[in-house]
Structure formats: structure tokens, C-alpha cells
Coordinates of C-alpha atoms in Angstrom, one line a residue:
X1 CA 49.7 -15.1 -22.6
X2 CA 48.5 -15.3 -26.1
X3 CA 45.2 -17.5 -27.0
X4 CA 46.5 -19.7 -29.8
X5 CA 49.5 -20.9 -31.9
X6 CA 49.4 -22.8 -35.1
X7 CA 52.8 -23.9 -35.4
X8 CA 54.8 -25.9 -38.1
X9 CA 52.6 -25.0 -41.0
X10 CA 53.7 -26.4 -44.9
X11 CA 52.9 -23.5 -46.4
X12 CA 51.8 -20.4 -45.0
X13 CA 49.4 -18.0 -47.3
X14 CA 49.9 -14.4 -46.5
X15 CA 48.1 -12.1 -49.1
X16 CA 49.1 -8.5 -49.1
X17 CA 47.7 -5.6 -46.9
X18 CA 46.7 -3.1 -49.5
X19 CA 44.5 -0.5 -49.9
X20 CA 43.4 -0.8 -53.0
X21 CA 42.8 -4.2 -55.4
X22 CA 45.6 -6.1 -56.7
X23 CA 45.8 -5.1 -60.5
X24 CA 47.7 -6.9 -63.1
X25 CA 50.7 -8.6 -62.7
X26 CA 50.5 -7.6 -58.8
X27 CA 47.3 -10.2 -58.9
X28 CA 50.4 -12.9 -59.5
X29 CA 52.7 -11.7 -56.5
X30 CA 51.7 -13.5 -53.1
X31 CA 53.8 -14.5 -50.0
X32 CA 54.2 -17.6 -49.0
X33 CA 56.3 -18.5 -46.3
X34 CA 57.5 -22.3 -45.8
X35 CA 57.7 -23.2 -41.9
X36 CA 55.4 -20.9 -40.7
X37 CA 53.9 -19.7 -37.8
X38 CA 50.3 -17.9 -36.8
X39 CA 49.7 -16.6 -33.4
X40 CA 46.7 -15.1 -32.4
X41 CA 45.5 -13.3 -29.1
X42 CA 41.9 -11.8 -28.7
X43 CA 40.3 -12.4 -31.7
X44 CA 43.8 -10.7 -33.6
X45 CA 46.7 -12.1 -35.5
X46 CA 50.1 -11.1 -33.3
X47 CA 52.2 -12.8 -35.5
X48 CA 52.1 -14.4 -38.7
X49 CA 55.2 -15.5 -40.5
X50 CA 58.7 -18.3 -40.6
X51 CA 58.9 -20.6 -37.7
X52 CA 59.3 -18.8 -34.4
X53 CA 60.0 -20.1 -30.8
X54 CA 59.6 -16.5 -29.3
X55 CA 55.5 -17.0 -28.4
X56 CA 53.7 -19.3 -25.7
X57 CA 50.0 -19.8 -25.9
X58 CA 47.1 -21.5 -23.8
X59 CA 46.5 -23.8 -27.1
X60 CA 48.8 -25.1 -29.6
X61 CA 48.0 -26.7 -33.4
X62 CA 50.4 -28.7 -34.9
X63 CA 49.7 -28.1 -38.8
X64 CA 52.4 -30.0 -39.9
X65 CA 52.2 -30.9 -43.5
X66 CA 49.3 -28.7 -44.2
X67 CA 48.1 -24.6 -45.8
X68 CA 47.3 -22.0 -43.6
X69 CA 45.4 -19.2 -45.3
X70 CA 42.8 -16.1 -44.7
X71 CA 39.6 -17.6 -44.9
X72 CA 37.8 -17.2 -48.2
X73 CA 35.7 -14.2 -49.5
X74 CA 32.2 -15.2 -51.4
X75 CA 32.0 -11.8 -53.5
X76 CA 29.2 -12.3 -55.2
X77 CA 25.9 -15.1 -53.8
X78 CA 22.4 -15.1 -53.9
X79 CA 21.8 -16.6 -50.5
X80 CA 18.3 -15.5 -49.8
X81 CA 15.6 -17.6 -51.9
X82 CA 13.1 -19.7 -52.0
X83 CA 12.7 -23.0 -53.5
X84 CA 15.3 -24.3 -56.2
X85 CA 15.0 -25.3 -60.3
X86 CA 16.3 -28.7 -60.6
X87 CA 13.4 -29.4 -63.1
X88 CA 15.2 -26.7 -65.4
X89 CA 18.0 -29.4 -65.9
X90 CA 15.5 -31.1 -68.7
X91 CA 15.4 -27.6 -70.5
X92 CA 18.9 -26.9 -70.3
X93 CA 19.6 -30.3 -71.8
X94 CA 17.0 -29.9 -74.7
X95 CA 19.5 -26.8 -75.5
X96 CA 17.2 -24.2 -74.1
X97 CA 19.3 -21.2 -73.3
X98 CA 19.1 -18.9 -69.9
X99 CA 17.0 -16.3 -71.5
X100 CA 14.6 -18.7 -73.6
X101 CA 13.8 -20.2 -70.2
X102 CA 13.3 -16.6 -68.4
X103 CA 11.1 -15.8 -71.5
X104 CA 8.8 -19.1 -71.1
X105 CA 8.2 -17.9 -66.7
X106 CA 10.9 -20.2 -65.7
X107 CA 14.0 -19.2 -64.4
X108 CA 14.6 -16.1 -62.1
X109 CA 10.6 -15.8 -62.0
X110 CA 10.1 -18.8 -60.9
X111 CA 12.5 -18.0 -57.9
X112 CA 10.4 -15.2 -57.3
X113 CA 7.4 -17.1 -56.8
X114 CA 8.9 -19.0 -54.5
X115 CA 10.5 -16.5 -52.5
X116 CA 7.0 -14.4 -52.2
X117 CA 5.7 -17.7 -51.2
X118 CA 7.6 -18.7 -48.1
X119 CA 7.6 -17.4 -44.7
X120 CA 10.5 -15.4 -43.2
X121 CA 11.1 -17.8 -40.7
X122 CA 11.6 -20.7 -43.3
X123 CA 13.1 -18.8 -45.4
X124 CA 15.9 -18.1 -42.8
X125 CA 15.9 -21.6 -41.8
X126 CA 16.7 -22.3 -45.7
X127 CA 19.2 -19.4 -46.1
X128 CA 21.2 -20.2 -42.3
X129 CA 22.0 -24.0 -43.9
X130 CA 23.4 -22.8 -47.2
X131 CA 25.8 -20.6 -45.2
X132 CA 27.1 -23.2 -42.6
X133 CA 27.4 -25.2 -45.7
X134 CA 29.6 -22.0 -47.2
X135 CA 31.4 -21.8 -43.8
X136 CA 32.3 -25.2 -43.2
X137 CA 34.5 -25.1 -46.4
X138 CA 36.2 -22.2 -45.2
X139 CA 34.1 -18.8 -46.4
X140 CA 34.1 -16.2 -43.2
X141 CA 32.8 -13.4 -45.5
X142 CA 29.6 -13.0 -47.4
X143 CA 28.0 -10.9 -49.9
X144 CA 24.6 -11.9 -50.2
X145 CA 22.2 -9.9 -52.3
X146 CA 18.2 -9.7 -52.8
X147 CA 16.7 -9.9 -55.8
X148 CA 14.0 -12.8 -55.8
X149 CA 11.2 -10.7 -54.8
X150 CA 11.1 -8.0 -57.0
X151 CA 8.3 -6.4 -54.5
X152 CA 8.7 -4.1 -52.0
X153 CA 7.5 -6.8 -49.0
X154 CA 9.5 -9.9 -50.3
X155 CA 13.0 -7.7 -51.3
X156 CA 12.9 -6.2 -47.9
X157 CA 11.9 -9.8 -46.3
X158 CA 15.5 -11.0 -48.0
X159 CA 17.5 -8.3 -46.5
X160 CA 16.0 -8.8 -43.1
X161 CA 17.0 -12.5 -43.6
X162 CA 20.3 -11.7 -44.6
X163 CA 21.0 -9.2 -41.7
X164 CA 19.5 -11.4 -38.8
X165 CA 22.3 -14.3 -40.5
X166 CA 24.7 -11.6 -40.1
X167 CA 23.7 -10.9 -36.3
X168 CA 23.2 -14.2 -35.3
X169 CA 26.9 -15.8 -36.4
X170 CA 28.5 -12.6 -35.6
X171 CA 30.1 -12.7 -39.4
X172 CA 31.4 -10.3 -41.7
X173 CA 28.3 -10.6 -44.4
X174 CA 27.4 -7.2 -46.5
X175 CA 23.9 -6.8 -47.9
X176 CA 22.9 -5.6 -51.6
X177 CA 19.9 -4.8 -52.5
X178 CA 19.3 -6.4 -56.3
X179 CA 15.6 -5.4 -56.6
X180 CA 16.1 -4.3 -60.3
X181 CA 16.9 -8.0 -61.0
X182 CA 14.3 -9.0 -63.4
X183 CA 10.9 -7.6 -64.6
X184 CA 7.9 -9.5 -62.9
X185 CA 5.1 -10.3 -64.6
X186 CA 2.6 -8.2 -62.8
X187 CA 4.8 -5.0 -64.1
X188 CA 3.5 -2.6 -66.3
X189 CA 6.5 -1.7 -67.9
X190 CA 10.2 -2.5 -67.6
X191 CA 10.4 2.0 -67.3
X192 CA 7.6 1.8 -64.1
X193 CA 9.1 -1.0 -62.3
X194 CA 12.5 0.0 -62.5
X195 CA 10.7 3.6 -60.8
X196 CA 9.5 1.3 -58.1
X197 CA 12.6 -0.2 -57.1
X198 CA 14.4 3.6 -57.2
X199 CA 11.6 4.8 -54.8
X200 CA 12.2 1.7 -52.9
X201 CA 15.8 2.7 -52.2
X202 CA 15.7 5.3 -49.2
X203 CA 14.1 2.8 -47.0
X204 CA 16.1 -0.5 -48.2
X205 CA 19.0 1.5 -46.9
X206 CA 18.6 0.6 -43.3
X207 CA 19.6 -3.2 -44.5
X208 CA 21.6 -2.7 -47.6
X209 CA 25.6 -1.6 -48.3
X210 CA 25.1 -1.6 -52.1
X211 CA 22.4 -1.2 -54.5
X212 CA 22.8 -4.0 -57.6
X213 CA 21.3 -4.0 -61.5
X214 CA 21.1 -6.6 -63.8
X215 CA 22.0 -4.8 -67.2
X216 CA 21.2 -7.5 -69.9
X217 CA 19.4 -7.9 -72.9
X218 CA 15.7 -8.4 -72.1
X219 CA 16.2 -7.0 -68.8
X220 CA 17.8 -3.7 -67.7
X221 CA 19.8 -1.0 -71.0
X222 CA 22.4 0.7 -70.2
X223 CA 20.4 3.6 -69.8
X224 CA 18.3 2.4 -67.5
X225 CA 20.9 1.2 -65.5
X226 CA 22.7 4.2 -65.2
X227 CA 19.7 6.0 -64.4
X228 CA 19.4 3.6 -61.3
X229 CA 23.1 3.8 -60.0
X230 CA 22.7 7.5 -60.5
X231 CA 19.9 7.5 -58.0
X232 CA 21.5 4.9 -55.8
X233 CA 24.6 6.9 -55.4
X234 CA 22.3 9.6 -54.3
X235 CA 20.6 7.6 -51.5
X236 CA 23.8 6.9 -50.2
X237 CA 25.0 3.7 -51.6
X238 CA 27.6 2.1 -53.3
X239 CA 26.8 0.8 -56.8
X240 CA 27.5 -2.8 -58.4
X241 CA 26.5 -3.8 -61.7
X242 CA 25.5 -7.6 -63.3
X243 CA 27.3 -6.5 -66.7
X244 CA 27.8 -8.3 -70.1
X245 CA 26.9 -11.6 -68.8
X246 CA 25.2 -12.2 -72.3
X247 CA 25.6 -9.5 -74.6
X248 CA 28.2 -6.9 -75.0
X249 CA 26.2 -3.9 -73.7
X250 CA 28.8 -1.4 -72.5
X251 CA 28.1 -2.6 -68.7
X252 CA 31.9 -2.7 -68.2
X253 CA 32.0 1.0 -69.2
X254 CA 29.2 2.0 -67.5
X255 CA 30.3 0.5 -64.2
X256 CA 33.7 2.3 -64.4
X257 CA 32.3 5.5 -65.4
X258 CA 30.0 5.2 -62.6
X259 CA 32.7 4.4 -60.2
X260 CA 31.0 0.7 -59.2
X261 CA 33.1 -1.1 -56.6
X262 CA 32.8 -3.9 -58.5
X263 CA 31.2 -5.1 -62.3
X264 CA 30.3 -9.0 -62.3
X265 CA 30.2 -11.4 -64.8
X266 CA 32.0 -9.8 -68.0
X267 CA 32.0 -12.7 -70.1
X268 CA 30.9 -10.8 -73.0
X269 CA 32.7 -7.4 -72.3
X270 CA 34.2 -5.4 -74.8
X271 CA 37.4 -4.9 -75.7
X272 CA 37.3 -1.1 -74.4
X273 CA 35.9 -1.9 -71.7
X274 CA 38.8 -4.2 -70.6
X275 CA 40.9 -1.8 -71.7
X276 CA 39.2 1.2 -69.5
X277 CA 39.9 -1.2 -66.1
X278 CA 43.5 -0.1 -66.0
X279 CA 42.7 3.2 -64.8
X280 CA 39.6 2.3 -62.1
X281 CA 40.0 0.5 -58.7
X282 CA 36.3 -1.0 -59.8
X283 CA 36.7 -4.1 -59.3
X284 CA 35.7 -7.4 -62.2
X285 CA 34.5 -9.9 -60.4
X286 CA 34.0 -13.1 -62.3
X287 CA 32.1 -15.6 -62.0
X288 CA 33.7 -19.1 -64.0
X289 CA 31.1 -21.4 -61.9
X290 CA 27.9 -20.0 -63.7
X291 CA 29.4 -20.2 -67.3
X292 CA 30.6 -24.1 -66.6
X293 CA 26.7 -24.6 -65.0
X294 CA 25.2 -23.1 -68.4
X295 CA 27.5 -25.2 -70.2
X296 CA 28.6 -22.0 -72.3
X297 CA 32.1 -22.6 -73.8
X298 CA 33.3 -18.9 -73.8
X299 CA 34.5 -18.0 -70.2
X300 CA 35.0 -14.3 -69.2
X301 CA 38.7 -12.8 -70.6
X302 CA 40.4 -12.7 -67.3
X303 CA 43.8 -13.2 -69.2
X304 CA 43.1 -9.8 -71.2
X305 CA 41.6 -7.9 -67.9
X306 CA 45.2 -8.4 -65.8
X307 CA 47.0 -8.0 -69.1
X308 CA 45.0 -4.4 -69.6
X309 CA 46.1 -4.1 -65.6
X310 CA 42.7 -4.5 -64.2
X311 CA 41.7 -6.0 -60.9
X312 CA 39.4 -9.5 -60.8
X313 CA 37.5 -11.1 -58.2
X314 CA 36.9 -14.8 -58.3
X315 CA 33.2 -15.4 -56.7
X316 CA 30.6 -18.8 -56.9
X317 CA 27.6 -16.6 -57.8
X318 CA 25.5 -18.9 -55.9
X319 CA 22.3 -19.1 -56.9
X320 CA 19.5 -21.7 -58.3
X321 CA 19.3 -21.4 -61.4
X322 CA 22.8 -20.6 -62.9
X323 CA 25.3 -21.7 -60.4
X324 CA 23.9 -23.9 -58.1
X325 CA 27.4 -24.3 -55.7
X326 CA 28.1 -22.7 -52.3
X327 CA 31.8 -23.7 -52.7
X328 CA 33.7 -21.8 -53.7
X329 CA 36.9 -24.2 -54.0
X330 CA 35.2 -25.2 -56.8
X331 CA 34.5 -22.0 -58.3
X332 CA 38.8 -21.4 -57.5
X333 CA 39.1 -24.7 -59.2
X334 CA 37.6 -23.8 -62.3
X335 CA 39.0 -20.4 -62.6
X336 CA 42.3 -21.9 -62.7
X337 CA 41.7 -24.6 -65.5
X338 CA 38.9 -22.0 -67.6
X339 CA 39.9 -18.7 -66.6
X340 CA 43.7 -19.4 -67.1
X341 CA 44.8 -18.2 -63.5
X342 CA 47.9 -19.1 -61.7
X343 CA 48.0 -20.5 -57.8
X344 CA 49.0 -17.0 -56.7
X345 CA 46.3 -15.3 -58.8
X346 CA 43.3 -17.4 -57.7
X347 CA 44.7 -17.2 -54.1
X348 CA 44.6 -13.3 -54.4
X349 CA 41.3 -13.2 -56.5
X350 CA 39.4 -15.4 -53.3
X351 CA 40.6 -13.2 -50.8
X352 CA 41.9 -9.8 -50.9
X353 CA 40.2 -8.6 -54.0
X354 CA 37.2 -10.2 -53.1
X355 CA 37.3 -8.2 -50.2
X356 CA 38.2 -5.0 -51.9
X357 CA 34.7 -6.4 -54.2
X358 CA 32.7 -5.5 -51.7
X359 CA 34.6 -3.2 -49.1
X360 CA 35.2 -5.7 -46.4
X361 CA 37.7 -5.9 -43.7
X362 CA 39.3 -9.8 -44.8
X363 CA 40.9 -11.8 -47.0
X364 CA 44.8 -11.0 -45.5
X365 CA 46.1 -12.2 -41.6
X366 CA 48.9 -10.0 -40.7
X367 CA 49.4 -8.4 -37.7
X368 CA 46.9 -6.7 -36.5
X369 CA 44.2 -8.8 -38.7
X370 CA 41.2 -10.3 -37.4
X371 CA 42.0 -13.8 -36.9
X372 CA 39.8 -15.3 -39.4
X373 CA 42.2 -18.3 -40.8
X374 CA 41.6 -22.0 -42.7
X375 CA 43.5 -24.4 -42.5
X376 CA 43.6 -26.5 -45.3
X377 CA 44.8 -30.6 -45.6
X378 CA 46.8 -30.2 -48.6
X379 CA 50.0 -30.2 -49.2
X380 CA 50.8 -27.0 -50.5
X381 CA 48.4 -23.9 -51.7
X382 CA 48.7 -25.4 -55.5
X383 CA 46.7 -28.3 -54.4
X384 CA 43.6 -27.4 -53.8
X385 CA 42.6 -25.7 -57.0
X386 CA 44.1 -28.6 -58.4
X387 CA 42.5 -31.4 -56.3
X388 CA 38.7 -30.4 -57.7
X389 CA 35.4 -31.2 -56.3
X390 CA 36.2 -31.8 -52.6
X391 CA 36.5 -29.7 -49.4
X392 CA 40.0 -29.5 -48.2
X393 CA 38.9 -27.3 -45.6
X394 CA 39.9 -29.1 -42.2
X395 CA 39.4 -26.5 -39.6
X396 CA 37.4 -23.1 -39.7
X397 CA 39.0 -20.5 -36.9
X398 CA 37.1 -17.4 -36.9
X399 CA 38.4 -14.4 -34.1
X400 CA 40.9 -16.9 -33.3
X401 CA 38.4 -19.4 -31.9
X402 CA 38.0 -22.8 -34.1
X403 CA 34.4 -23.2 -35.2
X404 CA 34.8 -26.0 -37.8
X405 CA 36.8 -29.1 -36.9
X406 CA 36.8 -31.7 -40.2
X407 CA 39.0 -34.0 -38.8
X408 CA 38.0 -37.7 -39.7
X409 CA 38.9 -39.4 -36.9
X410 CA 37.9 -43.8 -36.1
X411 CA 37.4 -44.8 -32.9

């Protein structure tokens, strides 16, 4: 006897099983299947396709007139911090830019402070409510990266935070370790702090799947962050890269010489480096909800990555200072209406690429799949990039079981 049966669906969402990212036009190519049915038995889809009367199951949801889909992939958050930056809104309005207010000790230093500042056990508390709030709007998989503490103690004190989430909701989160994420103030030199977080590497391994750089004027060169992915590739990880968020650095080029899994942000990448993602499964993983929050009014080229045949990620980037939103139906929202992407493409870019982003098992439910599933009231999977600013997400179901019931029901 199987466990569950979700059974007269609108519109079923099947992205493909592949092994490698969607590139290109292939980003644009997604099955969905009118009438469906999802069957699931420990924890595993069985079935997952048109109507069928062939199944029987101890539990049956009717989803008539509603989206069944994977759940969502958050490629790319910053889960773990301390504090938040709401008084940076004055700034931003008197026109000061991202990196005027990094200069001046705000910004990502002033997360650090706050990070060093508060406990483990708060900042777990603080960290565990973000990501119910991620989950209850469908997310089942996490990357979440370090980064605010820019010392050995307080980086290490984010990945332990970050794994004990992992342990304790039994979800498919990976860690990355972003120690080379902004300069404190107590550093000598950008050269001998960037050694520090290199020596750091061998023993953020035990909690860490990738090893992250922010390559941007003021921050991390090119050089410099090659020289770190070189040495991260060495200690065993996988490499990501914050790249051309600002400036047009070559952190697109670098990334796919240095065979990242993924390159974020990219608003200001090159024309060759869009041109060199045809030929590299790295994955671009953009990030439309931090360039609305900065109120910048060039977004990042996705139109010319998929024409070049690259692969792109859609991710919220959450975070509190640049893209302070841990849903990421918004961030799908606006990558449809800024980054130009069709239904299909921002279905793809939320699921399976995301999970090719950061080499996690999600993102598709065919047979065999974990059953990690939303299902969505909305009418059909064009309507909730369209319908902005809302969560459409009415029940969570992760390994089969549902965890999230949204339901408004009246007595």
C-alpha cells in the first residue's frame, strides 16, 4: 500500500532529470502535465504523471484546481547572522551607494559586529526562524553560507549553526564557507587576511561543501581570488565565486576557468565572459532580488547568458543588507518581469539548476525522487510569478509527509 496520493492536480510541474544544468533554450523546455497525479511511498515518488486510477494509498489529497511542483531550491542565502540594517534604509535613500556605505563601517561590517557579538545559541534561535519562514513558502533546500565573522571563532560559529539546522529538520541544506567576504577592520592587509582565511580552510572543512570569495572592487582582485579557489580546490572543496556584482572584473572568466559550480551575481559581466558559459557546466546564478533592493536599474544579462547557451540559477541572496527577503517567489517574480524569463525558464532556474548550483539531490519528482513536493493555490504554474508579493504556497510535503498546511479555514 502506498503512503500518499495527490490526485486531480491542474497543472502538474515535472522538471527534467538531468545530469548536468539546463543550458540555453533547454532552460525554456519543462513538462507539464494537465490532470495529473503524484504518488508517493516511503519518503519516494512512485509515480508522477496524467491522471491514473492504477494506485491506492492510506491518504488521498484532492488538489483539484491547483500546481503541484518540486519544492524550491534557495541557491544562494546568507542565513547565519546577526542583527539586521534597517537604519541603512536612510542612507540608501540619501543615494548612498553599497560600497560608500561599506567604506563609512556600515554595511557587511556592521553584520560582522553583530554576528561576533551574539551567542551561538541566539544566533541559532535567529537563523532556525528565518528558515521555517523560507520553508513555509515552499523552499526544502538550502545553501547557506558564512561570511559575517571574518574570524576564525565567529566563521566557524556560522557553520556549526548552519549544520545543527541541517541536523535538526533533517533537510537538504549545504554549507559554504565565505570567510573571504569582506576585509575587517582589525586586518593588516587585504594580502594577510585573505592568508588567514586560506589557512583557515583545512579545518572549516569538517562543516563546509564549498569555499566562497567575494571578487569586487574594494574587496577581493581577481588575482587574489584565484589564488584562494586555487587553494580551496586543494583542500578538497568545491569553488563558488561572488563575481561582477559591481564592476566588470573578469569574475565570470575566472570562475569558468576555475571550474566553479556556480558564479553569482553577474550583473556587470563581460561580454566574454557570457560568451565563455556555453562551453562550462558552471553554473550563473543570479540574483534579481538584490539589484531591485539596491534600487540599481541594470539587472544581470540573463537574456544574453541563455542566448550564449549558458546555464542560470535564480536565488533570493538573502541577506541584511542587500536583499532582505527569504522568499523566494518573489525573487521568481522579479526575474520574470527584470530578468526577462519565461514561466518555464524561471520554473527550471528555482529548481533543477539551482540544484545543479550547488550539487544537491532536488528540484525534479520523478520516479524514484525524494518526495519533496509544493503544492501551490494557483491556478496554473504562470500564476505565481505573476501574482507578486504573496505566498501561494499551501502545503509543504517533504519525504512524502506534509509539514506545512496553509489552509485558511473559519470555523
Amino acid at each position: 500500500m502506498n503512503d500518499l496520493i495527490i490526485q486531480n492536480i491542474q497543472e502538474l510541474i515535472l522538471p527534467k532529470s538531468t545530469d548536468k544544468p539546463l543550458k540555453g533554450r533547454e532552460l525554456d523546455e519543462l513538462e507539464v502535465v494537465d490532470n495529473g497525479t503524484v504518488v508517493i511511498k516511503d519518503g519516494k515518488v512512485v509515480y508522477s504523471g496524467p491522471h491514473t486510477d492504477d494506485y491506492e494509498a492510506k491518504e488521498v489529497i484532492d488538489a483539484s484546481g491547483k500546481v503541484v511542483s518540486p519544492a524550491l531550491v534557495d541557491a544562494h542565502t546568507h542565513l547565519i547572522f546577526g542583527g539586521s540594517r534597517e537604519h541603512e534604509m536612510s542612507l540608501k535613500r540619501q543615494g548612498k551607494s553599497y560600497l560608500e556605505i561599506l567604506e563609512s563601517g556600515g554595511g557587511i561590517l556592521s553584520t560582522v559586529k553583530s554576528t561576533r557579538e551574539i551567542s551561538e545559541e541566539d544566533l541559532f534561535k535567529k537563523a532556525e526562524h528565518d528558515l521555517l519562514t523560507m520553508i513555509k513558502h515552499g523552499v526544502l533546500t538550502v545553501e547557506s553560507k558564512s561570511g559575517y565573522g571574518l574570524d576564525k571563532e565567529n566563521e566557524l560559529k556560522q557553520l556549526r549553526v548552519s549544520n545543527r539546522l541541517a541536523e535538526k529538520y533533517n533537510l537538504n541544506m549545504k554549507h559554504t564557507f565565505l570567510g573571504p567576504h569582506a576585509v575587517p577592520e582589525e586586518a593588516e592587509s587585504n594580502e594577510a587576511f585573505l592568508e588567514e582565511m586560506i589557512e583557515l580552510l583545512p579545518e572549516v572543512k569538517e562543516y563546509a561543501d564549498f569555499a566562497d570569495i567575494f571578487c569586487e572592487t574594494g574587496v577581493f582582485s581577481v588575482e587574489e581570488s584565484k589564488r584562494y579557489m586555487e587553494k580551496a580546490k586543494e583542500a578538497g572543496f568545491k569553488v563558488k565565486i561572488h563575481a561582477d556584482e559591481i564592476d566588470p572584473l573578469g569574475g565570470l572568466e575566472l570562475a569558468i576557468d576555475e571550474g566553479a559550480i556556480s558564479a553569482d551575481h553577474l550583473v556587470a559581466s563581460s561580454e566574454e565572459g557570457k560568451a565563455k558559459l556555453k562551453n562550462s557546466d558552471t553554473v550563473a546564478v543570479l540574483l534579481p532580488a538584490t539589484t531591485f533592493y539596491l534600487d540599481k536599474n541594470d539587472y544581470a544579462d540573463a537574456r544574453g547568458m541563455l542566448n550564449n547557451g549558458g546555464a542560470i540559477a535564480v536565488a533570493t541572496d538573502y541577506n541584511p543588507g542587500s536583499s532582505v527577503t527569504n522568499n523566494l517567489q518573489l525573487a521568481m517574480a522579479i526575474a520574470a518581469l527584470k530578468l526577462k524569463l519565461s514561466p518555464n525558464e524561471v520554473w527550471n532556474a528555482v529548481t533543477v539548476n539551482a540544484a545543479k548550483a550547488i550539487d544537491a539531490d532536488a528540484g525534479t519528482i520523478n520516479q524514484g525522487d525524494q518526495a519533496n513536493i509544493v503544492i501551490w493555490d494557483a491556478p496554473n504554474h504562470e500564476y505565481i510569478p505573476y501574482h507578486f508579493g504573496i505566498n501561494h504556497a499551501q502545503k509543504v510535503i517533504k519525504d512524502g509527509k506534509v509539514i506545512v498546511d496553509n489552509e485558511f479555514k473559519l470555523d
